PDB file of C-alpha atoms in Angstrom:
ATOM      1  CA  ALA A 772      10.851   9.517 -11.517  1.00 75.00           C
ATOM      2  CA  GLN A 773       9.426   9.950  -8.431  1.00 83.00           C
ATOM      3  CA  THR A 774      10.727   7.928  -5.060  1.00 91.00           C
ATOM      4  CA  VAL A 775      10.241   7.505  -1.845  1.00 95.00           C
ATOM      5  CA  THR A 776      12.489   7.079   0.640  1.00 96.00           C
ATOM      6  CA  GLN A 777      12.197   5.529   4.410  1.00 96.00           C
ATOM      7  CA  SER A 778      15.738   6.303   6.020  1.00 95.00           C
ATOM      8  CA  GLN A 779      15.088   4.196   9.260  1.00 96.00           C
ATOM      9  CA  PRO A 780      14.387   0.615   8.946  1.00 94.00           C
ATOM     10  CA  GLU A 781      13.388   0.414  12.430  1.00 96.00           C
ATOM     11  CA  MET A 782      12.442   2.099  15.342  1.00 97.00           C
ATOM     12  CA  SER A 783      11.747   1.642  18.899  1.00 97.00           C
ATOM     13  CA  VAL A 784      10.083   3.898  21.415  1.00 97.00           C
ATOM     14  CA  GLN A 785       8.623   3.539  25.252  1.00 97.00           C
ATOM     15  CA  GLU A 786       4.872   3.442  25.611  1.00 97.00           C
ATOM     16  CA  ALA A 787       3.618   6.944  26.362  1.00 97.00           C
ATOM     17  CA  GLU A 788       5.988   8.344  24.397  1.00 97.00           C
ATOM     18  CA  THR A 789       6.495  10.139  21.327  1.00 98.00           C
ATOM     19  CA  VAL A 790       8.354   8.811  18.054  1.00 98.00           C
ATOM     20  CA  THR A 791       8.690  10.319  14.851  1.00 98.00           C
ATOM     21  CA  LEU A 792       9.273   8.564  11.568  1.00 98.00           C
ATOM     22  CA  SER A 793      10.962  10.294   8.570  1.00 98.00           C
ATOM     23  CA  CYS A 794      10.256  10.282   4.962  1.00 98.00           C
ATOM     24  CA  THR A 795      11.800  11.899   2.192  1.00 97.00           C
ATOM     25  CA  TYR A 796      10.499  11.717  -1.371  1.00 97.00           C
ATOM     26  CA  ASP A 797      11.644  13.458  -4.884  1.00 95.00           C
ATOM     27  CA  THR A 798       9.295  14.709  -7.528  1.00 93.00           C
ATOM     28  CA  SER A 799       8.981  17.406  -9.972  1.00 91.00           C
ATOM     29  CA  GLU A 800       5.339  17.825  -9.557  1.00 89.00           C
ATOM     30  CA  SER A 801       3.653  20.239  -7.763  1.00 88.00           C
ATOM     31  CA  ASP A 802       0.659  18.718  -7.048  1.00 89.00           C
ATOM     32  CA  TYR A 803       0.528  15.193  -5.319  1.00 92.00           C
ATOM     33  CA  TYR A 804      -1.040  13.594  -2.341  1.00 93.00           C
ATOM     34  CA  LEU A 805       1.410  12.088   0.541  1.00 95.00           C
ATOM     35  CA  PHE A 806       0.175   9.345   2.955  1.00 96.00           C
ATOM     36  CA  TRP A 807       1.209   7.142   5.690  1.00 97.00           C
ATOM     37  CA  TYR A 808       0.054   3.581   5.746  1.00 97.00           C
ATOM     38  CA  LYS A 809       0.465   0.826   8.871  1.00 97.00           C
ATOM     39  CA  GLN A 810       0.698  -2.882   8.665  1.00 95.00           C
ATOM     40  CA  PRO A 811       0.624  -4.474  12.142  1.00 93.00           C
ATOM     41  CA  PRO A 812       1.676  -7.846  12.127  1.00 88.00           C
ATOM     42  CA  SER A 813      -0.076 -10.691   9.667  1.00 80.00           C
ATOM     43  CA  ARG A 814      -2.787  -7.771   9.828  1.00 83.00           C
ATOM     44  CA  GLN A 815      -4.124  -5.853   6.893  1.00 89.00           C
ATOM     45  CA  MET A 816      -2.710  -2.134   5.626  1.00 93.00           C
ATOM     46  CA  ILE A 817      -4.435   0.937   6.820  1.00 94.00           C
ATOM     47  CA  LEU A 818      -4.329   4.156   6.265  1.00 95.00           C
ATOM     48  CA  VAL A 819      -2.854   6.496   9.263  1.00 96.00           C
ATOM     49  CA  ILE A 820      -3.017  10.336   7.716  1.00 96.00           C
ATOM     50  CA  ARG A 821      -2.853  11.916   4.268  1.00 94.00           C
ATOM     51  CA  GLN A 822      -1.867  14.984   2.796  1.00 94.00           C
ATOM     52  CA  GLU A 823      -2.385  17.272  -0.177  1.00 92.00           C
ATOM     53  CA  ALA A 824       0.441  19.020  -1.585  1.00 92.00           C
ATOM     54  CA  TYR A 825      -1.626  22.061  -1.774  1.00 90.00           C
ATOM     55  CA  LYS A 826      -2.505  22.143   1.900  1.00 88.00           C
ATOM     56  CA  GLN A 827       0.282  24.222   3.744  1.00 85.00           C
ATOM     57  CA  GLN A 828      -1.744  23.093   7.403  1.00 90.00           C
ATOM     58  CA  ASN A 829      -0.118  20.127   8.285  1.00 93.00           C
ATOM     59  CA  ALA A 830      -2.691  17.003   9.138  1.00 92.00           C
ATOM     60  CA  THR A 831      -3.824  15.615  12.177  1.00 92.00           C
ATOM     61  CA  GLU A 832      -5.397  12.605  13.447  1.00 91.00           C
ATOM     62  CA  ASN A 833      -5.700  12.277  17.443  1.00 94.00           C
ATOM     63  CA  ARG A 834      -2.526  10.843  18.240  1.00 97.00           C
ATOM     64  CA  PHE A 835      -0.836  11.221  14.575  1.00 97.00           C
ATOM     65  CA  SER A 836       0.601  14.202  13.138  1.00 96.00           C
ATOM     66  CA  VAL A 837       2.477  14.950   9.973  1.00 97.00           C
ATOM     67  CA  ASN A 838       5.321  17.520   9.307  1.00 96.00           C
ATOM     68  CA  PHE A 839       5.316  18.058   6.033  1.00 96.00           C
ATOM     69  CA  GLN A 840       7.842  20.412   4.678  1.00 95.00           C
ATOM     70  CA  LYS A 841       7.346  20.861   0.707  1.00 94.00           C
ATOM     71  CA  ALA A 842      10.507  22.715   0.116  1.00 93.00           C
ATOM     72  CA  ALA A 843      12.219  20.050   1.408  1.00 95.00           C
ATOM     73  CA  LYS A 844      10.269  17.603  -0.009  1.00 96.00           C
ATOM     74  CA  SER A 845      10.308  15.934   3.531  1.00 97.00           C
ATOM     75  CA  PHE A 846       6.965  14.275   5.393  1.00 97.00           C
ATOM     76  CA  SER A 847       7.682  12.823   8.597  1.00 97.00           C
ATOM     77  CA  LEU A 848       4.977  11.175  10.931  1.00 98.00           C
ATOM     78  CA  LYS A 849       4.899  11.923  14.565  1.00 98.00           C
ATOM     79  CA  ILE A 850       3.061   9.519  16.754  1.00 98.00           C
ATOM     80  CA  SER A 851       2.043  10.573  20.482  1.00 97.00           C
ATOM     81  CA  ASP A 852       1.432   9.188  23.556  1.00 97.00           C
ATOM     82  CA  SER A 853       2.621   5.765  21.890  1.00 97.00           C
ATOM     83  CA  GLN A 854       0.546   2.450  22.381  1.00 97.00           C
ATOM     84  CA  LEU A 855       1.474  -1.181  22.298  1.00 96.00           C
ATOM     85  CA  GLY A 856      -0.766  -1.237  19.610  1.00 95.00           C
ATOM     86  CA  ASP A 857       0.969   0.984  17.546  1.00 97.00           C
ATOM     87  CA  ALA A 858       3.627  -1.257  16.956  1.00 97.00           C
ATOM     88  CA  ALA A 859       3.529  -1.917  13.155  1.00 97.00           C
ATOM     89  CA  MET A 860       5.605  -1.625   9.860  1.00 96.00           C
ATOM     90  CA  TYR A 861       4.869   2.118   8.916  1.00 97.00           C
ATOM     91  CA  PHE A 862       4.741   3.237   4.478  1.00 96.00           C
ATOM     92  CA  CYS A 863       5.028   6.455   3.611  1.00 97.00           C
ATOM     93  CA  ALA A 864       3.246   6.858  -0.267  1.00 95.00           C
ATOM     94  CA  TYR A 865       2.927   9.215  -2.790  1.00 94.00           C
ATOM     95  CA  ARG A 866       0.884   9.750  -5.491  1.00 91.00           C
ATOM     96  CA  ARG A 867       0.511  12.484  -8.095  1.00 87.00           C
ATOM     97  CA  GLY A 868      -2.182  14.449  -8.469  1.00 81.00           C
ATOM     98  CA  ALA A 869      -3.162  14.434 -11.562  1.00 71.00           C
ATOM     99  CA  SER A 870      -6.427  13.126 -12.488  1.00 68.00           C
ATOM    100  CA  GLY A 871      -6.384   8.977 -13.569  1.00 67.00           C
ATOM    101  CA  THR A 872      -3.242   8.717 -11.925  1.00 72.00           C
ATOM    102  CA  TYR A 873      -3.517   5.169  -9.904  1.00 76.00           C
ATOM    103  CA  LYS A 874      -0.021   4.145  -9.208  1.00 83.00           C
ATOM    104  CA  TYR A 875       1.178   4.963  -5.448  1.00 90.00           C
ATOM    105  CA  ILE A 876       5.290   5.065  -4.943  1.00 92.00           C
ATOM    106  CA  PHE A 877       6.504   3.438  -1.562  1.00 93.00           C
ATOM    107  CA  GLY A 878       8.786   3.955   0.444  1.00 94.00           C
ATOM    108  CA  THR A 879      10.320   0.050   2.031  1.00 93.00           C
ATOM    109  CA  GLY A 880       8.819   0.659   5.384  1.00 94.00           C
ATOM    110  CA  THR A 881       9.739   1.483   9.323  1.00 96.00           C
ATOM    111  CA  ARG A 882       9.360  -1.188  11.709  1.00 96.00           C
ATOM    112  CA  LEU A 883       8.097   0.481  14.914  1.00 98.00           C
ATOM    113  CA  LYS A 884       8.439  -1.466  18.405  1.00 97.00           C
ATOM    114  CA  VAL A 885       6.587  -0.329  21.379  1.00 97.00           C
ATOM    115  CA  LEU A 886       8.403  -0.583  24.404  1.00 96.00           C
ATOM    116  CA  ALA A 887       6.196  -1.488  27.333  1.00 93.00           C
TER     117      ALA A 887
ATOM    118  CA  GLU B  18     -18.200  -9.068   4.761  1.00 68.00           C
ATOM    119  CA  THR B  19     -16.663  -5.606   4.762  1.00 83.00           C
ATOM    120  CA  GLY B  20     -13.962  -4.065   3.087  1.00 93.00           C
ATOM    121  CA  VAL B  21     -11.581  -5.839   0.941  1.00 96.00           C
ATOM    122  CA  THR B  22     -10.836  -9.569   1.650  1.00 96.00           C
ATOM    123  CA  GLN B  23      -8.823 -11.570  -0.085  1.00 97.00           C
ATOM    124  CA  THR B  24      -9.082 -15.855  -0.290  1.00 97.00           C
ATOM    125  CA  PRO B  25      -6.908 -18.123   0.382  1.00 97.00           C
ATOM    126  CA  ARG B  26      -5.163 -16.393   3.237  1.00 95.00           C
ATOM    127  CA  HIS B  27      -1.872 -19.004   2.688  1.00 96.00           C
ATOM    128  CA  LEU B  28      -1.576 -20.748  -0.438  1.00 95.00           C
ATOM    129  CA  VAL B  29       1.661 -23.137  -1.063  1.00 95.00           C
ATOM    130  CA  MET B  30       2.158 -24.207  -4.801  1.00 91.00           C
ATOM    131  CA  GLY B  31       4.497 -25.866  -6.977  1.00 88.00           C
ATOM    132  CA  MET B  32       6.431 -24.418 -10.067  1.00 87.00           C
ATOM    133  CA  THR B  33       4.060 -26.154 -12.261  1.00 86.00           C
ATOM    134  CA  ASN B  34       0.909 -25.931 -10.483  1.00 87.00           C
ATOM    135  CA  LYS B  35      -1.978 -23.595 -11.665  1.00 92.00           C
ATOM    136  CA  LYS B  36      -3.690 -21.309  -8.662  1.00 94.00           C
ATOM    137  CA  SER B  37      -5.366 -18.444  -8.449  1.00 97.00           C
ATOM    138  CA  LEU B  38      -5.924 -15.189  -6.500  1.00 97.00           C
ATOM    139  CA  LYS B  39      -9.052 -13.672  -5.343  1.00 98.00           C
ATOM    140  CA  CYS B  40     -10.272 -10.407  -4.353  1.00 98.00           C
ATOM    141  CA  GLU B  41     -13.404  -8.742  -3.532  1.00 97.00           C
ATOM    142  CA  GLN B  42     -14.340  -5.294  -2.458  1.00 97.00           C
ATOM    143  CA  HIS B  43     -17.306  -4.111  -0.621  1.00 96.00           C
ATOM    144  CA  LEU B  44     -17.069  -0.787  -0.517  1.00 94.00           C
ATOM    145  CA  GLY B  45     -18.412   0.471  -3.795  1.00 93.00           C
ATOM    146  CA  HIS B  46     -15.558   1.668  -5.256  1.00 93.00           C
ATOM    147  CA  ASN B  47     -14.298   1.511  -8.956  1.00 91.00           C
ATOM    148  CA  ALA B  48     -10.467   0.329  -9.142  1.00 92.00           C
ATOM    149  CA  MET B  49      -8.428  -2.471  -8.062  1.00 94.00           C
ATOM    150  CA  TYR B  50      -4.891  -3.311  -7.560  1.00 94.00           C
ATOM    151  CA  TRP B  51      -2.428  -6.297  -7.427  1.00 96.00           C
ATOM    152  CA  TYR B  52       0.539  -5.504  -5.413  1.00 95.00           C
ATOM    153  CA  LYS B  53       3.804  -7.710  -4.150  1.00 95.00           C
ATOM    154  CA  GLN B  54       5.240  -7.101  -1.139  1.00 94.00           C
ATOM    155  CA  SER B  55       8.588  -8.761  -0.241  1.00 91.00           C
ATOM    156  CA  ALA B  56      10.756  -8.293   2.396  1.00 85.00           C
ATOM    157  CA  LYS B  57      13.134  -5.356   2.701  1.00 80.00           C
ATOM    158  CA  LYS B  58      11.549  -3.950  -1.024  1.00 85.00           C
ATOM    159  CA  PRO B  59       9.275  -1.441  -1.524  1.00 86.00           C
ATOM    160  CA  LEU B  60       5.407  -2.796  -2.351  1.00 90.00           C
ATOM    161  CA  GLU B  61       5.870  -3.376  -5.727  1.00 91.00           C
ATOM    162  CA  LEU B  62       2.259  -2.598  -8.114  1.00 92.00           C
ATOM    163  CA  MET B  63       1.604  -5.363 -10.537  1.00 94.00           C
ATOM    164  CA  PHE B  64      -1.800  -4.328 -11.997  1.00 93.00           C
ATOM    165  CA  VAL B  65      -4.403  -1.560 -11.856  1.00 92.00           C
ATOM    166  CA  TYR B  66      -8.376  -1.998 -12.843  1.00 92.00           C
ATOM    167  CA  SER B  67     -10.378   1.189 -13.214  1.00 86.00           C
ATOM    168  CA  LEU B  68     -14.077   0.360 -14.611  1.00 80.00           C
ATOM    169  CA  GLU B  69     -12.831  -2.803 -15.020  1.00 77.00           C
ATOM    170  CA  GLU B  70     -10.171  -1.994 -18.009  1.00 79.00           C
ATOM    171  CA  ARG B  71      -7.058  -2.642 -17.336  1.00 80.00           C
ATOM    172  CA  VAL B  72      -4.813   0.553 -16.982  1.00 78.00           C
ATOM    173  CA  GLU B  73      -1.379  -0.139 -15.738  1.00 75.00           C
ATOM    174  CA  ASN B  74       0.444  -3.101 -15.972  1.00 76.00           C
ATOM    175  CA  ASN B  75       4.038  -2.759 -14.443  1.00 76.00           C
ATOM    176  CA  SER B  76       6.436  -5.073 -16.821  1.00 84.00           C
ATOM    177  CA  VAL B  77       4.870  -7.936 -14.948  1.00 91.00           C
ATOM    178  CA  PRO B  78       5.627 -11.782 -16.175  1.00 92.00           C
ATOM    179  CA  SER B  79       3.109 -13.395 -18.329  1.00 92.00           C
ATOM    180  CA  ARG B  80       3.064 -16.101 -15.499  1.00 94.00           C
ATOM    181  CA  PHE B  81       0.417 -13.731 -13.888  1.00 95.00           C
ATOM    182  CA  SER B  82      -2.490 -12.928 -15.528  1.00 94.00           C
ATOM    183  CA  PRO B  83      -5.210 -10.348 -13.708  1.00 94.00           C
ATOM    184  CA  GLU B  84      -8.933 -10.975 -14.438  1.00 94.00           C
ATOM    185  CA  CYS B  85     -11.526  -8.495 -13.315  1.00 94.00           C
ATOM    186  CA  PRO B  86     -15.115 -10.055 -14.118  1.00 93.00           C
ATOM    187  CA  ASN B  87     -16.794  -6.405 -12.370  1.00 92.00           C
ATOM    188  CA  SER B  88     -15.788  -3.822 -10.227  1.00 90.00           C
ATOM    189  CA  SER B  89     -16.514  -5.731  -7.178  1.00 95.00           C
ATOM    190  CA  HIS B  90     -13.738  -8.617  -7.810  1.00 96.00           C
ATOM    191  CA  LEU B  91     -10.504  -9.321  -8.808  1.00 96.00           C
ATOM    192  CA  PHE B  92      -8.716 -12.346  -9.721  1.00 97.00           C
ATOM    193  CA  LEU B  93      -4.826 -12.885  -9.905  1.00 97.00           C
ATOM    194  CA  HIS B  94      -3.802 -16.289 -11.976  1.00 97.00           C
ATOM    195  CA  LEU B  95      -0.932 -18.284 -11.711  1.00 95.00           C
ATOM    196  CA  HIS B  96       0.833 -20.611 -13.744  1.00 92.00           C
ATOM    197  CA  THR B  97       4.634 -21.719 -13.771  1.00 92.00           C
ATOM    198  CA  LEU B  98       5.653 -19.826 -10.865  1.00 92.00           C
ATOM    199  CA  GLN B  99       9.071 -19.313  -9.898  1.00 93.00           C
ATOM    200  CA  PRO B 100      10.563 -19.753  -6.199  1.00 93.00           C
ATOM    201  CA  GLU B 101      11.819 -15.907  -6.146  1.00 93.00           C
ATOM    202  CA  ASP B 102       7.665 -15.500  -6.787  1.00 95.00           C
ATOM    203  CA  SER B 103       7.159 -16.121  -3.001  1.00 96.00           C
ATOM    204  CA  ALA B 104       5.732 -13.160  -1.448  1.00 96.00           C
ATOM    205  CA  LEU B 105       2.355 -11.680   0.176  1.00 96.00           C
ATOM    206  CA  TYR B 106      -0.032 -10.628  -2.633  1.00 97.00           C
ATOM    207  CA  LEU B 107      -2.375  -7.729  -2.029  1.00 97.00           C
ATOM    208  CA  CYS B 108      -4.815  -6.217  -3.173  1.00 97.00           C
ATOM    209  CA  ALA B 109      -6.313  -3.128  -2.663  1.00 96.00           C
ATOM    210  CA  SER B 110      -9.153  -0.856  -4.112  1.00 95.00           C
ATOM    211  CA  SER B 111      -9.899   3.114  -4.368  1.00 92.00           C
ATOM    212  CA  GLN B 112     -12.531   5.278  -5.190  1.00 90.00           C
ATOM    213  CA  ALA B 113     -11.104   6.517  -8.827  1.00 82.00           C
ATOM    214  CA  GLY B 114     -12.058  10.182  -9.085  1.00 78.00           C
ATOM    215  CA  ALA B 115     -12.269  10.956  -5.329  1.00 78.00           C
ATOM    216  CA  VAL B 116     -10.166  13.334  -4.066  1.00 76.00           C
ATOM    217  CA  TYR B 117      -7.530  11.367  -2.321  1.00 78.00           C
ATOM    218  CA  ASN B 118      -8.019   8.307  -3.895  1.00 81.00           C
ATOM    219  CA  GLU B 119      -6.535   6.743  -1.089  1.00 87.00           C
ATOM    220  CA  GLN B 120      -6.530   2.367  -1.480  1.00 92.00           C
ATOM    221  CA  PHE B 121      -8.160   0.329   1.236  1.00 94.00           C
ATOM    222  CA  PHE B 122      -6.091  -2.861   1.060  1.00 96.00           C
ATOM    223  CA  GLY B 123      -6.985  -6.563   2.050  1.00 96.00           C
ATOM    224  CA  PRO B 124      -5.198  -8.437   4.237  1.00 95.00           C
ATOM    225  CA  GLY B 125      -3.200 -10.455   1.895  1.00 96.00           C
ATOM    226  CA  THR B 126      -2.341 -13.794   0.302  1.00 97.00           C
ATOM    227  CA  ARG B 127       0.964 -15.348   1.419  1.00 96.00           C
ATOM    228  CA  LEU B 128       2.066 -17.366  -1.686  1.00 96.00           C
ATOM    229  CA  THR B 129       4.961 -20.011  -1.159  1.00 95.00           C
ATOM    230  CA  VAL B 130       6.021 -21.296  -4.192  1.00 94.00           C
ATOM    231  CA  LEU B 131       8.504 -24.617  -3.637  1.00 91.00           C
TER     232      LEU B 131
END
Protein backbone atom coordinates (compact mmCIF):
# COMPACT_ATOMS: atom_id res chain seq x y z
CA ALA A 1 0.00 0.00 0.00
CA GLN A 2 1.13 3.48 -0.72
CA THR A 3 2.07 5.72 2.19
CA VAL A 4 3.17 9.33 2.58
CA THR A 5 5.32 10.42 5.49
CA GLN A 6 5.97 13.94 6.69
CA SER A 7 8.45 13.58 9.52
CA GLN A 8 8.42 17.23 10.65
CA PRO A 9 5.24 18.05 12.57
CA GLU A 10 6.33 21.66 12.93
CA MET A 11 8.90 23.98 11.40
CA SER A 12 9.83 27.62 11.92
CA VAL A 13 11.50 30.06 9.57
CA GLN A 14 12.47 33.69 9.79
CA GLU A 15 10.77 36.04 7.38
CA ALA A 16 12.75 36.33 4.12
CA GLU A 17 14.67 33.13 4.83
CA THR A 18 14.40 29.76 3.07
CA VAL A 19 12.85 26.63 4.53
CA THR A 20 12.54 23.07 3.25
CA LEU A 21 9.71 20.74 4.21
CA SER A 22 10.31 17.01 3.87
CA CYS A 23 8.09 14.36 2.36
CA THR A 24 8.81 10.75 1.60
CA TYR A 25 6.48 8.22 0.07
CA ASP A 26 6.35 4.54 -0.56
CA THR A 27 5.00 3.04 -3.74
CA SER A 28 5.75 0.28 -6.20
CA GLU A 29 4.16 2.25 -9.04
CA SER A 30 6.20 4.05 -11.69
CA ASP A 31 3.43 6.36 -12.83
CA TYR A 32 2.13 8.75 -10.19
CA TYR A 33 1.67 12.38 -9.22
CA LEU A 34 2.82 14.28 -6.19
CA PHE A 35 1.35 17.43 -4.72
CA TRP A 36 1.93 19.96 -1.99
CA TYR A 37 -1.15 21.58 -0.51
CA LYS A 38 -1.26 24.55 1.86
CA GLN A 39 -3.96 25.02 4.50
CA PRO A 40 -3.78 28.43 6.23
CA PRO A 41 -5.46 28.76 9.64
CA SER A 42 -9.24 28.65 9.23
CA ARG A 43 -8.92 28.90 5.48
CA GLN A 44 -9.31 26.41 2.74
CA MET A 45 -6.68 24.11 1.37
CA ILE A 46 -5.06 25.22 -1.86
CA LEU A 47 -2.65 23.56 -4.23
CA VAL A 48 0.88 24.92 -4.04
CA ILE A 49 2.77 22.81 -6.53
CA ARG A 50 2.54 19.50 -8.37
CA GLN A 51 4.93 17.06 -10.00
CA GLU A 52 4.53 14.19 -12.41
CA ALA A 53 6.78 11.25 -11.67
CA TYR A 54 7.87 10.92 -15.28
CA LYS A 55 9.19 14.47 -15.38
CA GLN A 56 12.74 14.70 -14.19
CA GLN A 57 12.72 18.46 -13.99
CA ASN A 58 11.74 19.79 -10.59
CA ALA A 59 8.55 21.85 -10.58
CA THR A 60 8.74 25.53 -9.65
CA GLU A 61 5.99 28.03 -8.86
CA ASN A 62 7.37 31.46 -8.00
CA ARG A 63 8.95 31.16 -4.51
CA PHE A 64 8.00 27.50 -4.21
CA SER A 65 10.06 24.69 -5.69
CA VAL A 66 10.41 20.98 -5.13
CA ASN A 67 13.33 18.61 -4.94
CA PHE A 68 11.99 15.42 -6.47
CA GLN A 69 14.24 12.42 -5.95
CA LYS A 70 12.42 9.51 -7.55
CA ALA A 71 14.87 6.80 -6.58
CA ALA A 72 14.86 7.94 -2.98
CA LYS A 73 11.07 8.48 -3.07
CA SER A 74 11.50 11.95 -1.70
CA PHE A 75 9.52 15.07 -2.57
CA SER A 76 10.59 18.05 -0.49
CA LEU A 77 9.18 21.56 -0.76
CA LYS A 78 11.44 24.59 -0.64
CA ILE A 79 9.98 27.99 0.18
CA SER A 80 12.29 30.88 -0.63
CA ASP A 81 12.00 34.42 0.74
CA SER A 82 9.43 33.28 3.31
CA GLN A 83 6.54 35.62 3.99
CA LEU A 84 4.15 35.89 6.92
CA GLY A 85 1.38 34.65 4.64
CA ASP A 86 3.22 31.37 4.16
CA ALA A 87 2.33 30.34 7.71
CA ALA A 88 0.06 27.31 7.33
CA MET A 89 -0.19 23.54 7.47
CA TYR A 90 1.47 21.96 4.47
CA PHE A 91 0.35 18.57 3.25
CA CYS A 92 2.18 16.31 0.84
CA ALA A 93 -0.04 14.07 -1.27
CA TYR A 94 0.35 11.19 -3.69
CA ARG A 95 -1.91 9.83 -6.39
CA ARG A 96 -1.42 6.84 -8.64
CA GLY A 97 -1.28 7.71 -12.31
CA ALA A 98 -3.61 5.00 -13.52
CA SER A 99 -6.71 6.23 -15.27
CA GLY A 100 -9.75 6.25 -13.04
CA THR A 101 -7.69 6.62 -9.88
CA TYR A 102 -9.29 9.06 -7.50
CA LYS A 103 -7.65 8.18 -4.24
CA TYR A 104 -5.14 10.63 -2.87
CA ILE A 105 -2.85 9.59 -0.04
CA PHE A 106 -2.02 12.50 2.26
CA GLY A 107 0.70 12.91 4.86
CA THR A 108 -0.01 14.12 8.38
CA GLY A 109 1.14 17.62 7.57
CA THR A 110 3.83 20.05 8.69
CA ARG A 111 2.87 23.24 10.49
CA LEU A 112 5.04 26.10 9.28
CA LYS A 113 5.51 29.15 11.48
CA VAL A 114 6.99 32.29 9.98
CA LEU A 115 8.72 34.57 12.45
CA ALA A 116 8.80 38.30 11.88
CA GLU B 1 -19.86 32.08 -5.79
CA THR B 2 -16.60 30.64 -7.02
CA GLY B 3 -14.62 27.50 -6.38
CA VAL B 4 -15.99 25.00 -3.88
CA THR B 5 -18.41 26.12 -1.19
CA GLN B 6 -19.62 24.26 1.88
CA THR B 7 -22.49 24.89 4.26
CA PRO B 8 -22.78 25.13 7.14
CA ARG B 9 -19.29 26.21 8.20
CA HIS B 10 -19.91 25.11 11.78
CA LEU B 11 -22.31 22.51 13.14
CA VAL B 12 -22.98 21.30 16.66
CA MET B 13 -25.27 18.32 17.00
CA GLY B 14 -26.34 15.79 19.53
CA MET B 15 -25.86 12.09 19.07
CA THR B 16 -29.50 11.57 18.17
CA ASN B 17 -29.82 14.41 15.67
CA LYS B 18 -30.00 14.16 11.91
CA LYS B 19 -28.24 16.81 9.88
CA SER B 20 -26.78 17.26 6.41
CA LEU B 21 -23.65 18.88 5.07
CA LYS B 22 -23.80 20.51 1.66
CA CYS B 23 -21.07 21.04 -0.90
CA GLU B 24 -21.30 22.87 -4.21
CA GLN B 25 -18.61 23.25 -6.83
CA HIS B 26 -18.63 26.02 -9.43
CA LEU B 27 -15.68 24.73 -11.45
CA GLY B 28 -17.41 22.46 -13.94
CA HIS B 29 -15.70 19.41 -12.49
CA ASN B 30 -17.02 15.87 -12.79
CA ALA B 31 -15.74 14.29 -9.56
CA MET B 32 -16.47 15.21 -5.94
CA TYR B 33 -15.02 13.97 -2.67
CA TRP B 34 -15.71 13.92 1.06
CA TYR B 35 -12.77 13.88 3.47
CA LYS B 36 -12.56 13.79 7.25
CA GLN B 37 -9.75 15.83 8.79
CA SER B 38 -8.78 15.13 12.38
CA ALA B 39 -5.87 16.63 14.27
CA LYS B 40 -2.51 14.90 13.78
CA LYS B 41 -3.98 12.38 11.33
CA PRO B 42 -3.80 12.24 7.54
CA LEU B 43 -6.86 13.31 5.65
CA GLU B 44 -9.22 10.37 5.47
CA LEU B 45 -10.99 9.88 2.17
CA MET B 46 -14.61 8.94 2.83
CA PHE B 47 -16.44 8.95 -0.48
CA VAL B 48 -15.79 9.75 -4.11
CA TYR B 49 -18.35 10.41 -6.81
CA SER B 50 -17.46 10.53 -10.48
CA LEU B 51 -20.15 11.52 -12.93
CA GLU B 52 -22.62 11.19 -10.05
CA GLU B 53 -21.69 7.56 -9.43
CA ARG B 54 -20.02 6.52 -6.21
CA VAL B 55 -16.60 5.11 -7.08
CA GLU B 56 -14.94 5.00 -3.67
CA ASN B 57 -16.37 4.15 -0.28
CA ASN B 58 -13.63 3.71 2.27
CA SER B 59 -15.30 1.57 4.93
CA VAL B 60 -17.20 4.51 6.31
CA PRO B 61 -19.80 3.75 9.00
CA SER B 62 -23.37 3.74 7.79
CA ARG B 63 -24.21 6.70 10.01
CA PHE B 64 -22.63 8.74 7.21
CA SER B 65 -24.67 8.68 4.02
CA PRO B 66 -23.54 10.53 0.88
CA GLU B 67 -25.73 11.82 -1.90
CA CYS B 68 -24.71 13.29 -5.25
CA PRO B 69 -27.79 14.50 -7.15
CA ASN B 70 -25.73 16.11 -9.93
CA SER B 71 -22.13 16.88 -10.76
CA SER B 72 -22.20 20.21 -8.93
CA HIS B 73 -23.70 19.16 -5.61
CA LEU B 74 -22.68 16.72 -2.92
CA PHE B 75 -24.32 16.06 0.42
CA LEU B 76 -23.30 14.16 3.50
CA HIS B 77 -26.24 13.06 5.61
CA LEU B 78 -25.45 12.47 9.25
CA HIS B 79 -27.42 10.52 11.85
CA THR B 80 -26.71 8.94 15.20
CA LEU B 81 -23.17 10.24 15.24
CA GLN B 82 -20.59 9.58 17.94
CA PRO B 83 -18.34 12.10 19.71
CA GLU B 84 -15.33 10.67 17.82
CA ASP B 85 -16.96 11.86 14.60
CA SER B 86 -16.18 15.43 15.59
CA ALA B 87 -13.78 16.75 12.95
CA LEU B 88 -13.42 19.07 10.00
CA TYR B 89 -15.24 17.66 6.99
CA LEU B 90 -13.80 18.77 3.69
CA CYS B 91 -15.36 18.59 0.29
CA ALA B 92 -13.26 18.65 -2.86
CA SER B 93 -13.78 18.46 -6.59
CA SER B 94 -11.61 17.59 -9.56
CA GLN B 95 -11.75 17.01 -13.27
CA ALA B 96 -11.33 13.27 -13.66
CA GLY B 97 -9.46 12.51 -16.85
CA ALA B 98 -7.33 15.65 -16.69
CA VAL B 99 -3.60 15.04 -16.50
CA TYR B 100 -3.14 15.88 -12.86
CA ASN B 101 -6.74 15.50 -11.69
CA GLU B 102 -5.79 17.89 -8.90
CA GLN B 103 -8.33 18.50 -6.21
CA PHE B 104 -9.86 21.82 -5.26
CA PHE B 105 -11.07 22.01 -1.68
CA GLY B 106 -13.88 23.79 0.06
CA PRO B 107 -13.42 25.60 3.40
CA GLY B 108 -14.84 22.69 5.38
CA THR B 109 -17.56 22.18 7.97
CA ARG B 110 -16.36 22.05 11.56
CA LEU B 111 -18.56 19.38 13.17
CA THR B 112 -18.90 18.93 16.90
CA VAL B 113 -20.88 15.97 18.23
CA LEU B 114 -21.99 16.28 21.83
